[in-house]
Amino acid sequence: MTPSPVFNLSGKKVWVAGHRGMVGGALVRRLAEEGCDLVTVGRDQVDLVRQSAVEAWLASEKPDCIFLAAAKVGGIQANNTRPAEFLYENMMIEANIIHAAHQVGVKKLVFLGSTCIYPKMAPQPIPEHALLTGPLEPTNEWYAIAKIAGIKLCQAYRRQYGCDFIAAQPTNLYGPGDNYDLESSHVLPALLRKAHEAKLSGAAELVVWGSGSPRREFLHVDDLADAVVHLAKVYSDEEHVNVGSGSEITIKELAELVCATVGFQGSLRFDVSKPDGTPRKLSDVSKLHSLGWNQARPLQVGLTQTYQSAFG
Ligand code: GFB
């Protein structure tokens, strides 16, 4: 049974922080259905890493609700090679926005984390309470530490000041607005681009990073946005909530699915000089389901939609 809303978005002033990103863009699309007064601001006007800029913006806008989707994000290689940027920028963005939100009396804040917050060898599927029970995956521990700090900020401001700040932990995402740069992207857009270009050029093979054996869970970003808006309305508690599809696939299987979707008929070559990262990362989504959301589209459907909109 779906819990009754504890927060009504209709008529509220809502700021999507990070609206130019993949997640923020999806939230803006989804929130257009909620009858709220949406506000956004670009980095050219407010640099979220600067505390004074964030404080001035929030003091002038005074939103009722914030979706905190702004973040420095990237795939395994970007995370692994730019640790300072991933740790510093994410910690600053979160701390600035969460503290200033408290100062101006924001009624609801939803912080977006990531399933990489969990220990590398967490039990699968990963329950929310696995947080901080073991060492992190080294390729993304910088980003993970920043995201864990964001969850803890929400909890701390709830405990000390009674703020209704919640945290959602999306799994690996894909969809409109994704990054297709092969050096900094995640695996799914990278494979779509590689397969598309290989098909066009008539290449004999496609290079997949790592062994192909890691397992990942993928969620379409529009499904994520729908789940997060649902949580904003029905959820108010200290513990974060996993948001995933509940299904996993190996990277090799993903590469095969991408090749079939794109129509590339060459072979796969696995470049084991590249890192595998965490071996498995499947969210336990029973809490999300118990809160009344269970709408994830099948990967094959989302992949076809994404390929057509990005390359069709
Ligand atoms: O999506 P991805 O970059 O990030 O890589 P993570 C997932 C898996 O796909 C790894 C493999 O095992 C990669 O080695 N892979 C195969 C590829 N071919 C490719 C390719 O062409 N490009 C990329 N990028 N990967 C990220 C974290 O981890 O997940 C972030 O680094 C964040 O912090 C994000 O949490 C959701 O799933 O390993």
Short mmCIF file of C-alpha atoms and ligand atoms in Angstrom, two decimals:
data_model
loop_
_atom_site.label_atom_id
_atom_site.label_comp_id
_atom_site.label_asym_id
_atom_site.label_seq_id
_atom_site.Cartn_x
_atom_site.Cartn_y
_atom_site.Cartn_z
CA MET A 1 0.00 0.00 0.00
CA THR A 2 1.35 3.47 -0.90
CA PRO A 3 1.88 5.64 2.18
CA SER A 4 -0.05 8.91 2.22
CA PRO A 5 1.95 12.02 1.28
CA VAL A 6 3.78 13.82 4.02
CA PHE A 7 4.90 16.63 1.70
CA ASN A 8 2.77 18.15 -1.04
CA LEU A 9 4.78 19.61 -3.95
CA SER A 10 1.84 21.37 -5.57
CA GLY A 11 2.17 25.16 -5.37
CA LYS A 12 5.60 24.92 -3.71
CA LYS A 13 8.71 26.76 -4.84
CA VAL A 14 11.18 24.04 -5.80
CA TRP A 15 14.86 24.44 -6.68
CA VAL A 16 16.53 21.70 -8.70
CA ALA A 17 20.24 22.17 -8.00
CA GLY A 18 22.19 20.75 -10.93
CA HIS A 19 19.43 21.08 -13.54
CA ARG A 20 21.90 20.91 -16.45
CA GLY A 21 23.08 17.46 -15.44
CA MET A 22 21.47 14.15 -16.42
CA VAL A 23 19.67 13.69 -13.08
CA GLY A 24 18.73 17.34 -12.61
CA GLY A 25 17.37 17.51 -16.16
CA ALA A 26 15.20 14.44 -15.54
CA LEU A 27 13.92 15.95 -12.29
CA VAL A 28 12.96 19.17 -14.08
CA ARG A 29 11.02 17.13 -16.68
CA ARG A 30 9.27 15.11 -13.99
CA LEU A 31 8.51 18.03 -11.68
CA ALA A 32 6.76 19.84 -14.54
CA GLU A 33 3.84 17.45 -13.79
CA GLU A 34 3.61 18.44 -10.13
CA GLY A 35 2.23 21.97 -10.35
CA CYS A 36 5.14 23.50 -8.48
CA ASP A 37 7.03 26.74 -9.11
CA LEU A 38 10.37 25.46 -10.43
CA VAL A 39 13.50 27.55 -10.09
CA THR A 40 16.97 26.84 -11.51
CA VAL A 41 20.24 28.73 -11.79
CA GLY A 42 23.32 28.13 -13.93
CA ARG A 43 26.93 27.86 -12.79
CA ASP A 44 27.71 31.15 -14.56
CA GLN A 45 25.47 32.88 -12.00
CA VAL A 46 25.93 30.76 -8.86
CA ASP A 47 29.02 28.58 -8.40
CA LEU A 48 27.79 25.96 -5.92
CA VAL A 49 31.32 25.32 -4.66
CA ARG A 50 31.37 28.90 -3.25
CA GLN A 51 29.61 29.20 0.09
CA SER A 52 28.84 32.92 -0.15
CA ALA A 53 27.29 32.49 -3.61
CA VAL A 54 25.05 29.64 -2.40
CA GLU A 55 24.01 31.52 0.73
CA ALA A 56 23.13 34.66 -1.25
CA TRP A 57 21.13 32.67 -3.82
CA LEU A 58 19.12 30.78 -1.19
CA ALA A 59 18.54 33.90 0.90
CA SER A 60 17.07 35.66 -2.13
CA GLU A 61 15.04 32.71 -3.51
CA LYS A 62 13.92 31.00 -0.26
CA PRO A 63 12.58 27.82 -1.93
CA ASP A 64 10.26 25.50 -0.01
CA CYS A 65 11.99 22.42 -1.38
CA ILE A 66 15.38 21.50 -2.88
CA PHE A 67 16.38 18.51 -5.00
CA LEU A 68 20.16 18.35 -4.59
CA ALA A 69 21.27 16.74 -7.85
CA ALA A 70 24.32 18.95 -8.42
CA ALA A 71 27.51 16.91 -8.29
CA LYS A 72 30.84 16.22 -9.93
CA VAL A 73 30.21 12.83 -11.56
CA GLY A 74 32.01 10.45 -13.89
CA GLY A 75 32.80 6.86 -14.73
CA ILE A 76 35.43 4.58 -13.29
CA GLN A 77 38.38 6.26 -15.01
CA ALA A 78 37.40 9.84 -14.12
CA ASN A 79 36.82 8.81 -10.49
CA ASN A 80 40.10 6.95 -10.32
CA THR A 81 42.28 9.67 -11.84
CA ARG A 82 40.73 12.88 -10.46
CA PRO A 83 40.26 12.11 -6.73
CA ALA A 84 40.74 15.68 -5.50
CA GLU A 85 38.04 17.10 -7.78
CA PHE A 86 35.57 14.37 -6.86
CA LEU A 87 36.12 14.73 -3.11
CA TYR A 88 36.46 18.52 -2.84
CA GLU A 89 33.74 19.66 -5.25
CA ASN A 90 31.13 17.22 -3.99
CA MET A 91 31.78 17.97 -0.34
CA MET A 92 31.62 21.71 -0.92
CA ILE A 93 28.42 21.58 -2.99
CA GLU A 94 26.61 19.45 -0.39
CA ALA A 95 27.82 21.33 2.66
CA ASN A 96 27.03 24.72 1.15
CA ILE A 97 23.53 23.81 0.03
CA ILE A 98 22.48 21.76 3.06
CA HIS A 99 23.70 24.34 5.58
CA ALA A 100 22.18 27.29 3.71
CA ALA A 101 18.91 25.34 3.27
CA HIS A 102 18.71 25.06 7.05
CA GLN A 103 19.53 28.76 7.47
CA VAL A 104 16.66 29.89 5.22
CA GLY A 105 14.14 27.34 6.52
CA VAL A 106 13.78 25.02 3.51
CA LYS A 107 10.94 22.61 4.35
CA LYS A 108 12.12 19.60 2.33
CA LEU A 109 15.48 18.68 0.83
CA VAL A 110 16.24 15.53 -1.13
CA PHE A 111 19.93 14.67 -1.43
CA LEU A 112 21.03 12.36 -4.26
CA GLY A 113 23.89 9.99 -3.43
CA SER A 114 25.11 6.87 -5.17
CA THR A 115 25.31 3.15 -4.48
CA CYS A 116 29.12 3.42 -4.51
CA ILE A 117 28.77 4.57 -0.86
CA TYR A 118 28.57 0.90 0.14
CA PRO A 119 31.54 -1.31 1.06
CA LYS A 120 33.24 -3.06 -1.85
CA MET A 121 32.32 -6.47 -0.46
CA ALA A 122 28.83 -5.57 0.80
CA PRO A 123 26.21 -8.34 0.89
CA GLN A 124 24.14 -8.54 -2.31
CA PRO A 125 21.57 -7.18 -2.86
CA ILE A 126 22.87 -4.31 -0.73
CA PRO A 127 20.58 -3.22 2.10
CA GLU A 128 20.64 0.38 3.33
CA HIS A 129 22.11 -0.71 6.66
CA ALA A 130 25.30 -1.97 4.93
CA LEU A 131 26.56 1.64 4.96
CA LEU A 132 29.89 2.04 6.82
CA THR A 133 30.30 -1.66 7.54
CA GLY A 134 33.52 -2.21 5.54
CA PRO A 135 36.21 -0.73 3.25
CA LEU A 136 35.14 1.09 0.08
CA GLU A 137 35.99 0.28 -3.55
CA PRO A 138 39.31 2.11 -4.18
CA THR A 139 38.43 3.41 -7.68
CA ASN A 140 35.63 5.57 -6.31
CA GLU A 141 36.28 6.00 -2.60
CA TRP A 142 36.76 9.77 -2.98
CA TYR A 143 33.33 10.24 -4.51
CA ALA A 144 31.86 7.74 -2.04
CA ILE A 145 33.27 9.56 1.00
CA ALA A 146 31.76 12.83 -0.25
CA LYS A 147 28.38 11.17 -0.83
CA ILE A 148 28.46 9.51 2.60
CA ALA A 149 29.14 12.96 4.08
CA GLY A 150 26.04 14.25 2.25
CA ILE A 151 23.86 11.54 3.83
CA LYS A 152 25.34 12.31 7.23
CA LEU A 153 24.70 16.04 6.78
CA CYS A 154 21.03 15.32 6.10
CA GLN A 155 20.86 13.10 9.19
CA ALA A 156 22.71 15.60 11.38
CA TYR A 157 20.52 18.55 10.38
CA ARG A 158 17.43 16.40 10.96
CA ARG A 159 18.64 15.35 14.44
CA GLN A 160 19.91 18.71 15.63
CA TYR A 161 17.49 21.12 13.95
CA GLY A 162 14.52 18.97 12.94
CA CYS A 163 15.04 19.62 9.21
CA ASP A 164 13.08 17.34 6.85
CA PHE A 165 16.13 16.44 4.76
CA ILE A 166 16.20 12.96 3.17
CA ALA A 167 18.69 11.03 1.03
CA ALA A 168 18.15 8.70 -1.94
CA GLN A 169 20.90 6.45 -3.33
CA PRO A 170 20.56 5.91 -7.09
CA THR A 171 22.24 2.96 -8.73
CA ASN A 172 24.14 3.30 -12.07
CA LEU A 173 22.01 5.56 -14.27
CA TYR A 174 21.59 6.09 -18.01
CA GLY A 175 19.31 7.99 -20.36
CA PRO A 176 18.84 11.48 -21.86
CA GLY A 177 21.57 13.99 -21.04
CA ASP A 178 24.25 11.36 -20.38
CA ASN A 179 27.96 11.96 -20.96
CA TYR A 180 29.28 10.20 -24.10
CA ASP A 181 32.91 11.26 -23.72
CA LEU A 182 34.84 7.97 -23.71
CA GLU A 183 37.42 9.08 -21.12
CA SER A 184 34.99 10.32 -18.46
CA SER A 185 31.69 8.52 -19.13
CA HIS A 186 30.08 5.54 -17.46
CA VAL A 187 30.01 2.16 -19.14
CA LEU A 188 26.58 2.20 -20.78
CA PRO A 189 26.94 5.42 -22.81
CA ALA A 190 30.55 4.46 -23.61
CA LEU A 191 29.50 1.10 -25.05
CA LEU A 192 26.60 2.64 -27.00
CA ARG A 193 28.96 5.12 -28.62
CA LYS A 194 31.68 2.55 -29.30
CA ALA A 195 29.21 0.11 -30.86
CA HIS A 196 27.60 2.83 -32.97
CA GLU A 197 30.94 4.09 -34.28
CA ALA A 198 32.20 0.54 -34.85
CA LYS A 199 29.08 -0.24 -36.88
CA LEU A 200 29.48 2.90 -39.00
CA SER A 201 33.18 2.31 -39.64
CA GLY A 202 32.79 -1.41 -40.28
CA ALA A 203 35.27 -2.24 -37.47
CA ALA A 204 35.87 -5.90 -36.66
CA GLU A 205 35.93 -5.51 -32.87
CA LEU A 206 34.84 -3.37 -29.95
CA VAL A 207 37.05 -2.84 -26.90
CA VAL A 208 35.41 -3.36 -23.49
CA TRP A 209 37.34 -2.22 -20.42
CA GLY A 210 38.20 -4.78 -17.75
CA SER A 211 37.33 -8.49 -17.64
CA GLY A 212 33.62 -8.15 -18.43
CA SER A 213 32.77 -10.10 -15.27
CA PRO A 214 31.68 -7.27 -12.91
CA ARG A 215 27.95 -7.01 -12.41
CA ARG A 216 26.04 -3.76 -12.50
CA GLU A 217 22.46 -2.63 -12.06
CA PHE A 218 21.14 0.05 -14.44
CA LEU A 219 18.22 2.42 -13.98
CA HIS A 220 16.80 4.83 -16.57
CA VAL A 221 17.15 8.40 -15.28
CA ASP A 222 13.46 9.19 -15.89
CA ASP A 223 12.55 6.26 -13.61
CA LEU A 224 14.98 7.60 -11.02
CA ALA A 225 13.35 11.04 -11.21
CA ASP A 226 9.91 9.49 -10.77
CA ALA A 227 11.09 7.52 -7.72
CA VAL A 228 12.81 10.53 -6.17
CA VAL A 229 9.74 12.76 -6.57
CA HIS A 230 7.70 9.97 -4.98
CA LEU A 231 10.11 9.80 -2.04
CA ALA A 232 9.98 13.59 -1.61
CA LYS A 233 6.24 13.27 -1.17
CA VAL A 234 5.97 10.18 1.03
CA TYR A 235 9.23 9.75 2.92
CA SER A 236 10.55 11.58 5.94
CA ASP A 237 13.15 9.72 7.98
CA GLU A 238 16.82 9.55 8.82
CA GLU A 239 17.86 6.49 6.85
CA HIS A 240 18.66 6.89 3.15
CA VAL A 241 16.67 4.89 0.54
CA ASN A 242 18.16 2.82 -2.29
CA VAL A 243 16.77 3.55 -5.75
CA GLY A 244 17.47 0.85 -8.32
CA SER A 245 15.84 -1.56 -10.73
CA GLY A 246 16.64 -4.61 -8.61
CA SER A 247 18.14 -6.44 -11.64
CA GLU A 248 21.79 -6.91 -12.53
CA ILE A 249 23.78 -7.89 -15.59
CA THR A 250 27.47 -8.59 -16.24
CA ILE A 251 29.45 -6.04 -18.26
CA LYS A 252 29.98 -8.73 -20.93
CA GLU A 253 26.21 -9.31 -21.14
CA LEU A 254 25.66 -5.55 -21.28
CA ALA A 255 28.16 -5.25 -24.15
CA GLU A 256 26.33 -8.02 -26.02
CA LEU A 257 22.98 -6.35 -25.42
CA VAL A 258 24.33 -3.01 -26.62
CA CYS A 259 25.79 -4.60 -29.77
CA ALA A 260 22.46 -6.29 -30.53
CA THR A 261 20.56 -3.03 -29.94
CA VAL A 262 22.90 -1.03 -32.15
CA GLY A 263 23.30 -3.75 -34.80
CA PHE A 264 27.08 -4.15 -34.48
CA GLN A 265 28.07 -7.69 -35.41
CA GLY A 266 31.81 -7.69 -34.73
CA SER A 267 33.54 -9.29 -31.75
CA LEU A 268 34.29 -8.05 -28.23
CA ARG A 269 37.85 -7.62 -26.93
CA PHE A 270 38.38 -7.23 -23.17
CA ASP A 271 41.15 -4.80 -22.16
CA VAL A 272 42.22 -6.10 -18.76
CA SER A 273 44.69 -3.25 -18.28
CA LYS A 274 41.60 -1.20 -17.31
CA PRO A 275 40.09 -1.59 -13.81
CA ASP A 276 37.01 -3.70 -13.11
CA GLY A 277 36.02 -1.67 -10.06
CA THR A 278 33.61 -3.18 -7.59
CA PRO A 279 32.65 -6.79 -8.49
CA ARG A 280 28.92 -6.38 -7.81
CA LYS A 281 26.62 -3.52 -6.89
CA LEU A 282 22.99 -4.58 -6.76
CA SER A 283 20.64 -2.49 -4.62
CA ASP A 284 18.20 -4.04 -2.20
CA VAL A 285 15.11 -2.09 -3.24
CA SER A 286 12.68 -3.64 -0.77
CA LYS A 287 12.46 -0.41 1.21
CA LEU A 288 11.65 1.60 -1.94
CA HIS A 289 9.01 -0.94 -2.91
CA SER A 290 7.49 -0.85 0.57
CA LEU A 291 7.23 2.93 0.17
CA GLY A 292 5.07 2.40 -2.91
CA TRP A 293 7.42 2.77 -5.92
CA ASN A 294 8.16 -0.09 -8.31
CA GLN A 295 8.14 1.30 -11.86
CA ALA A 296 11.60 0.60 -13.32
CA ARG A 297 11.44 -0.07 -17.08
CA PRO A 298 13.29 -3.15 -18.41
CA LEU A 299 16.88 -2.44 -19.46
CA GLN A 300 16.27 -3.54 -23.05
CA VAL A 301 13.44 -1.01 -23.37
CA GLY A 302 15.43 1.86 -21.86
CA LEU A 303 18.52 0.99 -23.88
CA THR A 304 16.61 1.07 -27.18
CA GLN A 305 14.99 4.41 -26.25
CA THR A 306 18.37 5.85 -25.27
CA TYR A 307 20.13 4.66 -28.41
CA GLN A 308 17.41 6.07 -30.65
CA SER A 309 17.37 9.46 -28.93
CA ALA A 310 21.17 9.81 -28.76
CA PHE A 311 22.15 8.39 -32.18
CA GLY A 312 18.92 7.86 -34.14
O1 GFB B 1 30.21 2.69 -15.38
P1 GFB B 1 31.59 2.62 -14.85
O2 GFB B 1 32.56 3.59 -15.42
O3 GFB B 1 31.62 2.83 -13.30
O4 GFB B 1 32.19 1.15 -15.13
P2 GFB B 1 31.43 1.95 -11.95
C1 GFB B 1 31.45 -0.01 -14.84
C2 GFB B 1 32.20 -1.24 -15.35
O5 GFB B 1 32.18 -1.23 -16.78
C3 GFB B 1 33.67 -1.33 -14.94
C4 GFB B 1 33.49 -1.48 -17.27
O6 GFB B 1 33.97 -2.68 -14.65
C5 GFB B 1 34.41 -0.89 -16.21
O7 GFB B 1 35.72 -1.38 -16.31
N1 GFB B 1 33.63 -0.92 -18.62
C6 GFB B 1 33.77 -1.66 -19.76
C7 GFB B 1 33.67 0.37 -18.97
N2 GFB B 1 33.94 -0.87 -20.81
C8 GFB B 1 33.87 0.41 -20.35
C9 GFB B 1 33.98 1.67 -21.00
O8 GFB B 1 34.18 1.78 -22.21
N3 GFB B 1 33.83 2.77 -20.19
C10 GFB B 1 33.61 2.68 -18.86
N4 GFB B 1 33.45 3.80 -18.13
N5 GFB B 1 33.55 1.49 -18.22
C11 GFB B 1 31.11 4.32 -11.01
C12 GFB B 1 31.81 5.12 -9.96
O9 GFB B 1 31.61 3.06 -10.87
O10 GFB B 1 29.72 4.22 -10.82
C13 GFB B 1 31.11 6.37 -9.64
O11 GFB B 1 33.14 5.33 -10.37
C14 GFB B 1 29.61 6.22 -9.54
O12 GFB B 1 31.64 6.86 -8.45
C15 GFB B 1 29.03 5.40 -10.67
O13 GFB B 1 29.25 5.61 -8.31
C16 GFB B 1 27.56 5.14 -10.53
O14 GFB B 1 30.07 1.35 -11.88
O15 GFB B 1 32.56 1.00 -11.76
#
